[in-house]
Short mmCIF file of C-alpha atoms in Angstrom, two decimals:
data_model
loop_
_atom_site.label_atom_id
_atom_site.label_comp_id
_atom_site.label_asym_id
_atom_site.label_seq_id
_atom_site.Cartn_x
_atom_site.Cartn_y
_atom_site.Cartn_z
CA LEU A 19 9.50 -5.94 -12.51
CA LEU A 20 8.88 -6.85 -16.11
CA LYS A 21 11.04 -7.75 -18.98
CA TRP A 22 11.11 -4.90 -21.43
CA LYS A 23 10.98 -5.91 -25.16
CA GLY A 24 11.26 -2.42 -26.44
CA ARG A 25 7.78 -2.02 -26.97
CA GLU A 26 4.98 0.31 -25.34
CA ASP A 27 3.26 -2.43 -23.75
CA ALA A 28 4.18 -4.99 -20.95
CA LEU A 29 3.92 -8.43 -22.77
CA LYS A 30 2.61 -11.32 -20.93
CA ILE A 31 5.46 -13.79 -21.15
CA PRO A 32 5.36 -17.43 -19.81
CA VAL A 33 8.03 -17.85 -17.04
CA ARG A 34 9.70 -20.57 -19.23
CA GLU A 35 10.43 -18.02 -21.95
CA TRP A 36 11.99 -15.52 -19.30
CA THR A 37 15.53 -17.17 -18.86
CA PRO A 38 17.33 -16.65 -22.14
CA ASP A 39 20.45 -16.14 -20.13
CA GLN A 40 20.17 -19.12 -18.06
CA THR A 41 23.42 -21.16 -17.69
CA LYS A 42 24.87 -23.66 -15.27
CA GLU A 43 26.76 -20.92 -13.40
CA ASN A 44 23.68 -18.90 -13.19
CA PRO A 45 20.68 -21.20 -13.02
CA ASN A 46 18.26 -18.44 -12.09
CA PRO A 47 19.24 -15.02 -13.50
CA TYR A 48 16.14 -13.41 -11.93
CA ARG A 49 16.80 -14.35 -8.26
CA VAL A 50 18.71 -11.30 -7.52
CA GLN A 51 16.22 -9.23 -9.59
CA ARG A 52 13.52 -10.52 -7.37
CA SER A 53 15.59 -9.74 -4.22
CA TYR A 54 15.49 -6.16 -5.12
CA LEU A 55 11.89 -5.90 -5.04
CA ASP A 56 11.66 -8.08 -1.79
CA LEU A 57 14.26 -5.84 -0.20
CA LEU A 58 12.26 -2.78 -1.10
CA GLN A 59 9.11 -4.48 0.22
CA GLY A 60 10.52 -5.56 3.49
CA GLY A 61 10.34 -9.25 2.22
CA VAL A 62 12.71 -12.12 2.29
CA GLU A 63 16.07 -12.60 4.26
CA LEU A 64 19.04 -12.16 1.69
CA THR A 65 22.29 -13.70 1.46
CA GLU A 66 25.50 -11.65 1.90
CA ASP A 67 26.19 -11.50 -1.79
CA GLU A 68 22.49 -10.74 -2.58
CA LEU A 69 22.67 -7.87 0.08
CA GLN A 70 25.74 -6.40 -1.66
CA VAL A 71 24.18 -6.58 -4.88
CA ALA A 72 20.90 -5.09 -3.70
CA GLU A 73 22.59 -2.29 -1.77
CA ASP A 74 24.46 -1.39 -5.04
CA TYR A 75 21.00 -1.37 -6.78
CA LEU A 76 19.67 0.68 -3.99
CA ARG A 77 22.53 3.21 -4.10
CA SER A 78 21.91 3.59 -7.99
CA THR A 79 18.20 4.02 -7.72
CA SER A 80 18.70 6.55 -4.78
CA GLU A 81 20.78 8.51 -7.41
CA TYR A 82 18.04 8.35 -9.89
CA PHE A 83 15.24 9.62 -7.35
CA ARG A 84 17.45 12.57 -6.33
CA ALA A 85 17.63 13.55 -10.09
CA TRP A 86 13.91 12.80 -10.26
CA ARG A 87 12.85 14.74 -7.18
CA ARG A 88 13.41 18.10 -9.16
CA PHE A 89 10.59 17.55 -11.35
CA VAL A 90 8.09 15.65 -8.78
CA ASN A 91 5.62 18.55 -9.29
CA GLN A 92 5.35 18.16 -12.87
CA PRO A 93 2.33 16.18 -14.25
CA GLU A 94 4.58 14.43 -16.94
CA TYR A 95 7.06 13.15 -14.51
CA GLU A 96 6.37 9.45 -15.02
CA LEU A 97 7.31 9.87 -18.69
CA MET A 98 10.41 11.95 -17.72
CA ALA A 99 11.60 9.34 -15.10
CA THR A 100 11.68 6.40 -17.49
CA PRO A 101 14.70 6.96 -19.36
CA ILE A 102 16.62 7.96 -16.09
CA LEU A 103 15.43 4.68 -14.67
CA GLN A 104 16.57 2.77 -17.32
CA GLU A 105 20.14 4.31 -17.20
CA VAL A 106 20.75 3.18 -13.68
CA THR A 107 19.20 -0.27 -13.77
CA GLN A 108 20.50 -3.27 -15.50
CA PRO A 109 19.75 -3.08 -19.14
CA GLY A 110 16.58 -4.70 -20.44
CA TYR A 111 14.36 -3.95 -17.28
CA ILE A 112 12.02 -1.22 -16.31
CA ILE A 113 9.88 -0.51 -13.29
CA PRO A 114 6.30 -0.02 -14.58
CA ASN A 115 4.88 3.66 -14.33
CA PHE A 116 2.41 2.61 -11.60
CA LEU A 117 5.02 1.54 -9.26
CA PHE A 118 6.96 4.85 -9.57
CA PRO A 119 5.57 6.63 -6.53
CA GLN A 120 5.52 3.74 -4.34
CA LEU A 121 9.14 2.91 -4.97
CA ALA A 122 10.22 6.59 -4.82
CA ALA A 123 8.70 6.91 -1.51
CA LYS A 124 10.50 3.81 -0.21
CA VAL A 125 13.98 4.65 -1.64
CA MET A 126 13.64 8.28 -0.66
CA ALA A 127 12.64 7.28 2.85
CA LEU A 128 15.58 4.94 3.08
CA ASP A 129 17.82 7.61 1.70
CA LEU A 130 16.62 9.77 4.56
CA GLU A 131 17.43 7.23 7.15
CA MET A 132 20.91 6.27 5.75
CA ASN A 133 22.23 9.55 5.17
CA ALA A 134 20.24 11.73 7.81
CA SER A 135 23.53 12.20 9.93
CA GLU A 136 25.46 13.67 6.88
CA MET A 137 22.61 15.98 6.00
CA ASP A 138 21.87 19.43 7.46
CA GLU A 139 18.55 20.29 8.88
CA GLU A 140 17.45 22.15 5.83
CA ASP A 141 18.39 19.11 3.74
CA ARG A 142 16.31 16.79 5.83
CA PHE A 143 13.44 19.21 5.62
CA ALA A 144 13.62 19.41 1.96
CA LEU A 145 13.72 15.61 1.49
CA CYS A 146 10.82 15.08 3.85
CA MET A 147 8.62 17.66 1.99
CA ASP A 148 9.60 15.98 -1.32
CA ILE A 149 8.32 12.67 -0.02
CA VAL A 150 4.92 14.28 1.18
CA LYS A 151 4.60 15.84 -2.25
CA ILE A 152 4.74 12.66 -4.10
CA GLY A 153 1.64 11.56 -2.05
CA LYS A 154 -0.13 14.79 -2.29
CA ASN A 155 0.56 15.36 -6.16
CA ARG A 156 -0.52 11.80 -7.20
CA PRO A 157 -3.43 12.23 -9.58
CA PRO A 158 -6.49 10.89 -8.05
CA PRO A 159 -7.18 8.35 -6.84
CA VAL A 160 -4.47 8.32 -4.49
CA SER A 161 -3.28 4.67 -3.46
CA ILE A 162 -3.95 4.71 0.48
CA GLY A 163 -1.65 1.99 1.00
CA TYR A 164 1.10 3.98 -0.60
CA LEU A 165 0.28 7.21 1.30
CA LEU A 166 0.00 5.32 4.67
CA GLU A 167 3.41 3.70 4.06
CA LEU A 168 5.37 6.83 3.54
CA ALA A 169 3.40 8.46 6.44
CA THR A 170 4.44 5.59 8.84
CA LYS A 171 7.98 5.92 7.51
CA LEU A 172 8.05 9.49 7.96
CA ILE A 173 6.53 9.48 11.38
CA GLY A 174 9.08 6.96 12.59
CA PHE A 175 11.88 9.07 11.31
CA ILE A 176 10.83 12.32 12.52
CA ALA A 177 10.38 10.65 15.96
CA ILE A 178 6.92 11.08 16.95
CA GLN A 179 7.21 8.30 19.51
CA THR A 180 11.00 8.30 20.06
CA GLU A 181 12.88 10.46 22.61
CA THR A 182 15.47 11.83 19.89
CA PRO A 183 13.87 14.09 17.50
CA SER A 184 15.49 14.10 14.09
CA PHE A 185 14.49 17.96 13.77
CA GLN A 186 15.92 20.29 16.46
CA ASP A 187 13.72 23.21 14.91
CA PRO A 188 10.06 22.77 15.91
CA ILE A 189 9.04 25.17 13.00
CA LEU A 190 10.37 23.00 10.48
CA LEU A 191 9.12 19.65 12.24
CA LYS A 192 5.56 21.34 12.47
CA LYS A 193 5.73 22.29 8.63
CA VAL A 194 6.34 18.56 7.84
CA LEU A 195 3.72 17.17 10.00
CA THR A 196 1.12 19.60 8.77
CA GLU A 197 1.82 18.78 5.01
CA LEU A 198 1.53 15.01 6.11
CA SER A 199 -1.64 15.66 7.99
CA GLU A 200 -3.27 17.35 4.89
CA ALA A 201 -2.24 14.60 2.66
CA THR A 202 -3.85 11.93 4.91
CA MET A 203 -6.92 13.87 5.29
CA SER A 204 -7.34 13.87 1.42
CA VAL A 205 -7.73 10.08 1.38
CA HIS A 206 -11.34 8.66 1.35
CA VAL A 207 -11.06 5.21 2.56
CA SER A 208 -14.60 4.25 1.58
CA SER A 209 -13.81 4.86 -2.22
CA MET A 210 -13.66 1.41 -4.03
CA ARG A 211 -10.91 2.78 -6.38
CA ASP A 212 -8.49 2.86 -3.52
CA PHE A 213 -8.84 -0.84 -3.18
CA GLN A 214 -8.99 -2.36 -6.73
CA VAL A 215 -5.73 -4.25 -6.70
CA MET A 216 -4.15 -6.62 -4.09
CA ASP A 217 -0.67 -7.80 -3.65
CA VAL A 218 -0.60 -11.46 -4.93
CA LEU A 219 1.87 -12.81 -2.37
CA GLY A 220 -0.23 -11.36 0.37
CA THR A 221 -3.37 -13.18 -1.23
CA MET A 222 -1.40 -16.32 -1.55
CA ARG A 223 -0.09 -16.36 2.05
CA PHE A 224 -3.81 -15.72 3.06
CA ALA A 225 -5.07 -18.43 1.10
CA LYS A 226 -2.34 -20.84 2.20
CA ARG A 227 -3.12 -20.54 6.13
CA GLY A 228 -0.22 -23.16 6.92
CA GLY A 229 -1.07 -25.79 4.15
CA ASP A 230 -0.84 -26.14 0.35
CA PHE A 231 -2.26 -23.56 -1.72
CA ASP A 232 -5.78 -23.96 -2.53
CA PHE A 233 -6.90 -21.93 -5.55
CA ASP A 234 -10.58 -23.32 -5.50
CA PHE A 235 -12.90 -20.55 -5.65
CA THR A 236 -16.18 -22.48 -6.42
CA PRO A 237 -19.04 -21.98 -3.76
CA GLY A 238 -18.41 -24.39 -0.84
CA SER A 239 -14.54 -24.55 -1.37
CA PRO A 240 -12.66 -23.88 1.87
CA LEU A 241 -11.41 -20.42 0.92
CA VAL A 242 -14.80 -19.30 0.03
CA ASP A 243 -16.37 -20.79 3.14
CA TYR A 244 -13.56 -18.92 5.00
CA PHE A 245 -14.42 -15.56 3.53
CA HIS A 246 -18.12 -16.46 4.28
CA GLN A 247 -17.36 -17.13 7.88
CA LEU A 248 -15.57 -13.85 8.08
CA LEU A 249 -18.59 -12.00 7.09
CA GLN A 250 -21.17 -13.56 9.52
CA PRO A 251 -22.48 -11.84 12.56
CA GLU A 252 -19.92 -11.55 15.40
CA ALA A 253 -17.23 -13.06 13.31
CA PRO A 254 -13.59 -11.58 14.21
CA TYR A 255 -13.06 -10.70 10.68
CA PHE A 256 -10.35 -8.25 11.44
CA GLU A 257 -8.12 -10.78 13.33
CA MET A 258 -6.48 -11.81 10.14
CA LEU A 259 -5.38 -8.26 9.59
CA ARG A 260 -3.03 -8.87 12.71
CA ASP A 261 -1.43 -11.72 10.88
CA PRO A 262 2.24 -10.60 9.99
CA GLU A 263 2.21 -12.99 7.04
CA VAL A 264 -0.71 -11.14 5.44
CA ARG A 265 0.59 -8.14 3.40
CA PHE A 266 -1.52 -5.75 1.37
CA TYR A 267 -0.15 -3.48 -1.46
CA LEU A 268 -2.59 -1.18 -3.04
CA TYR A 269 -2.21 0.55 -6.22
CA ALA A 270 -4.69 2.65 -8.11
CA TYR A 271 -6.68 0.66 -10.57
CA ASP A 272 -6.33 3.18 -13.33
CA ASP A 273 -2.61 2.86 -13.08
CA LEU A 274 -2.39 -0.61 -14.26
CA PRO A 275 -0.67 -0.56 -17.56
CA PHE A 276 -1.47 -4.20 -18.40
CA ASP A 277 -3.71 -6.98 -18.00
CA VAL A 278 -2.85 -10.03 -15.96
CA GLU A 279 -3.37 -13.79 -16.26
CA LEU A 280 -3.53 -15.62 -12.86
CA GLU A 281 -1.27 -18.64 -13.96
CA TRP A 282 1.41 -16.02 -15.35
CA ILE A 283 1.70 -14.39 -12.03
CA ILE A 284 1.61 -17.64 -9.81
CA ASP A 285 4.47 -19.11 -12.06
CA SER A 286 6.40 -16.03 -12.42
CA PRO A 287 9.74 -15.44 -10.26
CA PHE A 288 7.86 -12.02 -9.39
CA ARG A 289 4.82 -13.29 -7.41
CA SER A 290 4.71 -9.84 -5.48
CA SER A 291 3.40 -8.31 -8.85
CA VAL A 292 -0.11 -7.01 -8.48
CA LEU A 293 -3.26 -8.72 -9.72
CA ARG A 294 -6.72 -7.37 -10.14
CA LEU A 295 -8.97 -8.81 -7.41
CA GLU A 296 -11.66 -9.61 -9.81
CA GLU A 297 -9.41 -12.11 -11.59
CA PHE A 298 -8.52 -13.81 -8.28
CA PHE A 299 -11.67 -13.90 -6.28
CA CYS A 300 -13.96 -14.45 -8.98
CA VAL A 301 -16.88 -16.13 -7.14
CA GLU A 302 -20.20 -14.21 -6.59
CA ASN A 303 -19.51 -10.97 -5.10
CA LEU A 304 -16.57 -12.38 -2.80
CA THR A 305 -14.32 -9.70 -4.63
CA TYR A 306 -16.04 -6.63 -3.10
CA TRP A 307 -16.78 -8.09 0.28
CA GLY A 308 -13.34 -9.56 0.68
CA GLU A 309 -11.98 -6.07 -0.20
CA VAL A 310 -14.25 -3.50 1.38
CA VAL A 311 -15.07 -5.19 4.78
CA LEU A 312 -11.52 -6.44 5.56
CA ARG A 313 -9.57 -3.52 4.19
CA SER A 314 -11.55 -0.48 4.96
CA VAL A 315 -11.74 -1.27 8.74
CA TYR A 316 -7.98 -1.81 8.65
CA PHE A 317 -6.87 1.14 6.64
CA GLU A 318 -9.42 3.45 8.24
CA THR A 319 -7.97 2.39 11.60
CA ALA A 320 -4.37 2.84 10.38
CA LEU A 321 -5.19 6.36 9.10
CA ASN A 322 -6.88 7.42 12.29
CA LEU A 323 -3.94 6.17 14.36
CA THR A 324 -1.66 8.24 11.84
CA ARG A 325 -3.72 11.27 12.18
CA LEU A 326 -3.77 10.85 15.97
CA GLN A 327 0.12 10.61 16.12
CA ILE A 328 0.57 13.75 14.00
CA ALA A 329 -2.07 15.70 15.92
CA ASN A 330 -0.52 14.80 19.29
CA ARG A 331 2.97 15.97 18.10
CA ILE A 332 1.73 19.10 16.70
CA HIS A 333 -0.04 19.72 19.94
CA GLU A 334 3.09 19.04 21.87
CA LEU A 335 4.99 21.55 19.63
CA GLU A 336 2.46 24.37 20.07
CA THR A 337 1.79 23.96 23.80
CA GLY A 338 4.94 22.10 25.29
CA GLU A 339 2.50 19.57 26.86
CA LYS A 340 2.57 16.07 26.17
CA ALA A 341 -0.69 15.10 24.34
CA LYS A 342 -2.93 12.48 25.80
CA ASP A 343 -2.31 9.17 24.17
CA MET A 344 -5.73 7.89 22.66
CA SER A 345 -4.56 5.18 20.49
CA HIS A 346 -6.08 2.60 22.89
CA LEU A 347 -9.47 3.72 21.46
CA VAL A 348 -9.05 2.63 17.92
CA PRO A 349 -9.47 -1.00 18.48
CA ASN A 350 -12.66 -0.58 20.34
CA LEU A 351 -14.12 1.36 17.51
CA LEU A 352 -13.82 -1.31 15.09
CA PRO A 353 -17.31 -2.56 14.12
CA SER A 354 -17.71 -6.31 15.15
CA VAL A 355 -19.94 -6.87 11.93
CA PRO A 356 -20.60 -5.31 8.68
CA VAL A 357 -23.59 -2.85 9.14
CA ASP A 358 -26.03 -1.76 6.60
CA PRO A 359 -25.64 2.03 6.40
CA PHE A 360 -29.44 2.56 5.86
CA THR A 361 -30.71 0.56 8.81
CA ASP A 362 -27.82 0.23 11.13
CA GLU A 363 -28.72 -3.56 11.32
CA PRO A 364 -26.01 -6.09 10.57
CA PHE A 365 -25.68 -7.03 7.00
CA LEU A 366 -25.87 -10.82 6.32
CA TRP A 367 -23.68 -12.34 3.56
CA ASP A 368 -26.05 -14.21 1.24
CA ALA A 369 -24.71 -16.28 -1.73
CA SER A 370 -27.80 -16.64 -3.39
CA ARG A 371 -28.05 -12.86 -3.91
CA GLU A 372 -26.84 -11.76 -7.35
CA ASN A 373 -25.95 -8.39 -6.53
CA PHE A 374 -25.24 -6.43 -3.31
CA TYR A 375 -26.38 -2.86 -2.88
CA SER A 376 -24.47 0.15 -4.04
CA VAL A 377 -24.12 3.13 -1.65
CA GLY A 378 -24.11 6.57 -2.99
CA PRO A 379 -22.54 6.15 -6.36
CA ASP A 380 -20.65 9.42 -7.39
CA GLU A 381 -18.78 10.77 -10.47
CA MET A 382 -15.83 8.57 -9.56
CA ASP A 383 -17.92 5.45 -9.48
CA ASP A 384 -19.45 3.13 -12.08
CA GLY A 385 -22.47 2.61 -9.96
CA ASN A 386 -21.60 -1.18 -9.33
CA SER A 387 -18.97 -0.70 -6.58
CA ILE A 388 -20.13 -1.36 -2.92
CA ARG A 389 -19.08 1.58 -0.88
CA TYR A 390 -18.76 0.50 2.81
CA SER A 391 -16.41 1.83 5.55
CA PRO A 392 -16.45 2.17 9.39
CA THR A 393 -17.19 5.85 9.02
CA ASN A 394 -20.24 5.54 7.03
CA GLY A 395 -21.36 2.18 8.03
CA SER A 396 -21.55 2.35 11.83
CA LYS A 397 -22.21 5.03 14.27
CA SER A 398 -19.51 3.71 16.72
CA VAL A 399 -16.77 5.28 14.69
CA GLY A 400 -16.28 8.99 14.83
CA ASP A 401 -14.27 11.48 13.07
CA VAL A 402 -10.80 11.78 14.10
CA SER A 403 -11.18 15.58 14.83
CA VAL A 404 -14.00 14.74 17.37
CA TRP A 405 -11.57 12.13 19.10
CA ILE A 406 -8.82 14.83 19.43
CA LYS A 407 -11.38 17.32 20.82
CA GLU A 408 -12.71 15.02 23.30
#
């Protein structure tokens, strides 16, 4: 959340200038504001007072998103949503446009969970479809992290893996699942534009690793060495992705409405704000390999698991037979090392090389991005439709 100064741009304001209302009774007026964001992101534990304030806030934003749903399908929805949001939040604060879809999915899914018992089946179906449409109607590139998040939330709600289905009508459930499946199929994990921005808090936790923050990114520093080790042959580079302390929040690069200074983010009370990776990992090509190798493996796996769950549930609805659980296949499909797509040989990270290769730049690419993903970098990973067929 950014302090709104009545201008069209989000200003870069040092944290010491952010507290005009600071008093002895209220030493940190941004504490509760931060708690809203943390609550929405599944973050810190809140006090009872903070929870009450946050619940009031969520209730008001839920009303806002109900009003917003009716024009989700219109391309100018972000402009239309801004004044409504300003009416229901505390005066002087806005949520940047690039956060609307992510926040919308979270609040609407929360609304679905909290109020499902009071809704009839048609209302639940309509709300589910609205959430999916937010993902499908995003102008490209779709943020894969956001789409996965709402897909996971919906899958949990519509009880793919539970005994109590939320929809008694299998036709409605199948419609939701089919829409969700199509939305996930439209995501291309290998596109660098899906991975341009990373959550700073997750980065800081990853950098910390149990000690003090070390922001030394010069060659030979511990963090650089750690990334270097992750990219060596036989390094279990995806182990860190199982660390619950590491959180990635992905936003489309083109959606960023402002430039960010590293010091401004670290010192600010909103450390979960987004930051361009180029400004954080600014050594050699660490940016691209940190992004592509770690995240493409993780999200390709998560997407395929999501698709498998959806396909299994549709199979059950159509045939009445429980589909075979194939989720155990996914970890075995992760390649152990980065592979050169042209030779199928392990690709070695070499700090002396000025540039890494670029695979297949297309009209969405500037030609400088590295495009690596398990699906095009290794023969061991098959298309999800093949898994389902087999």
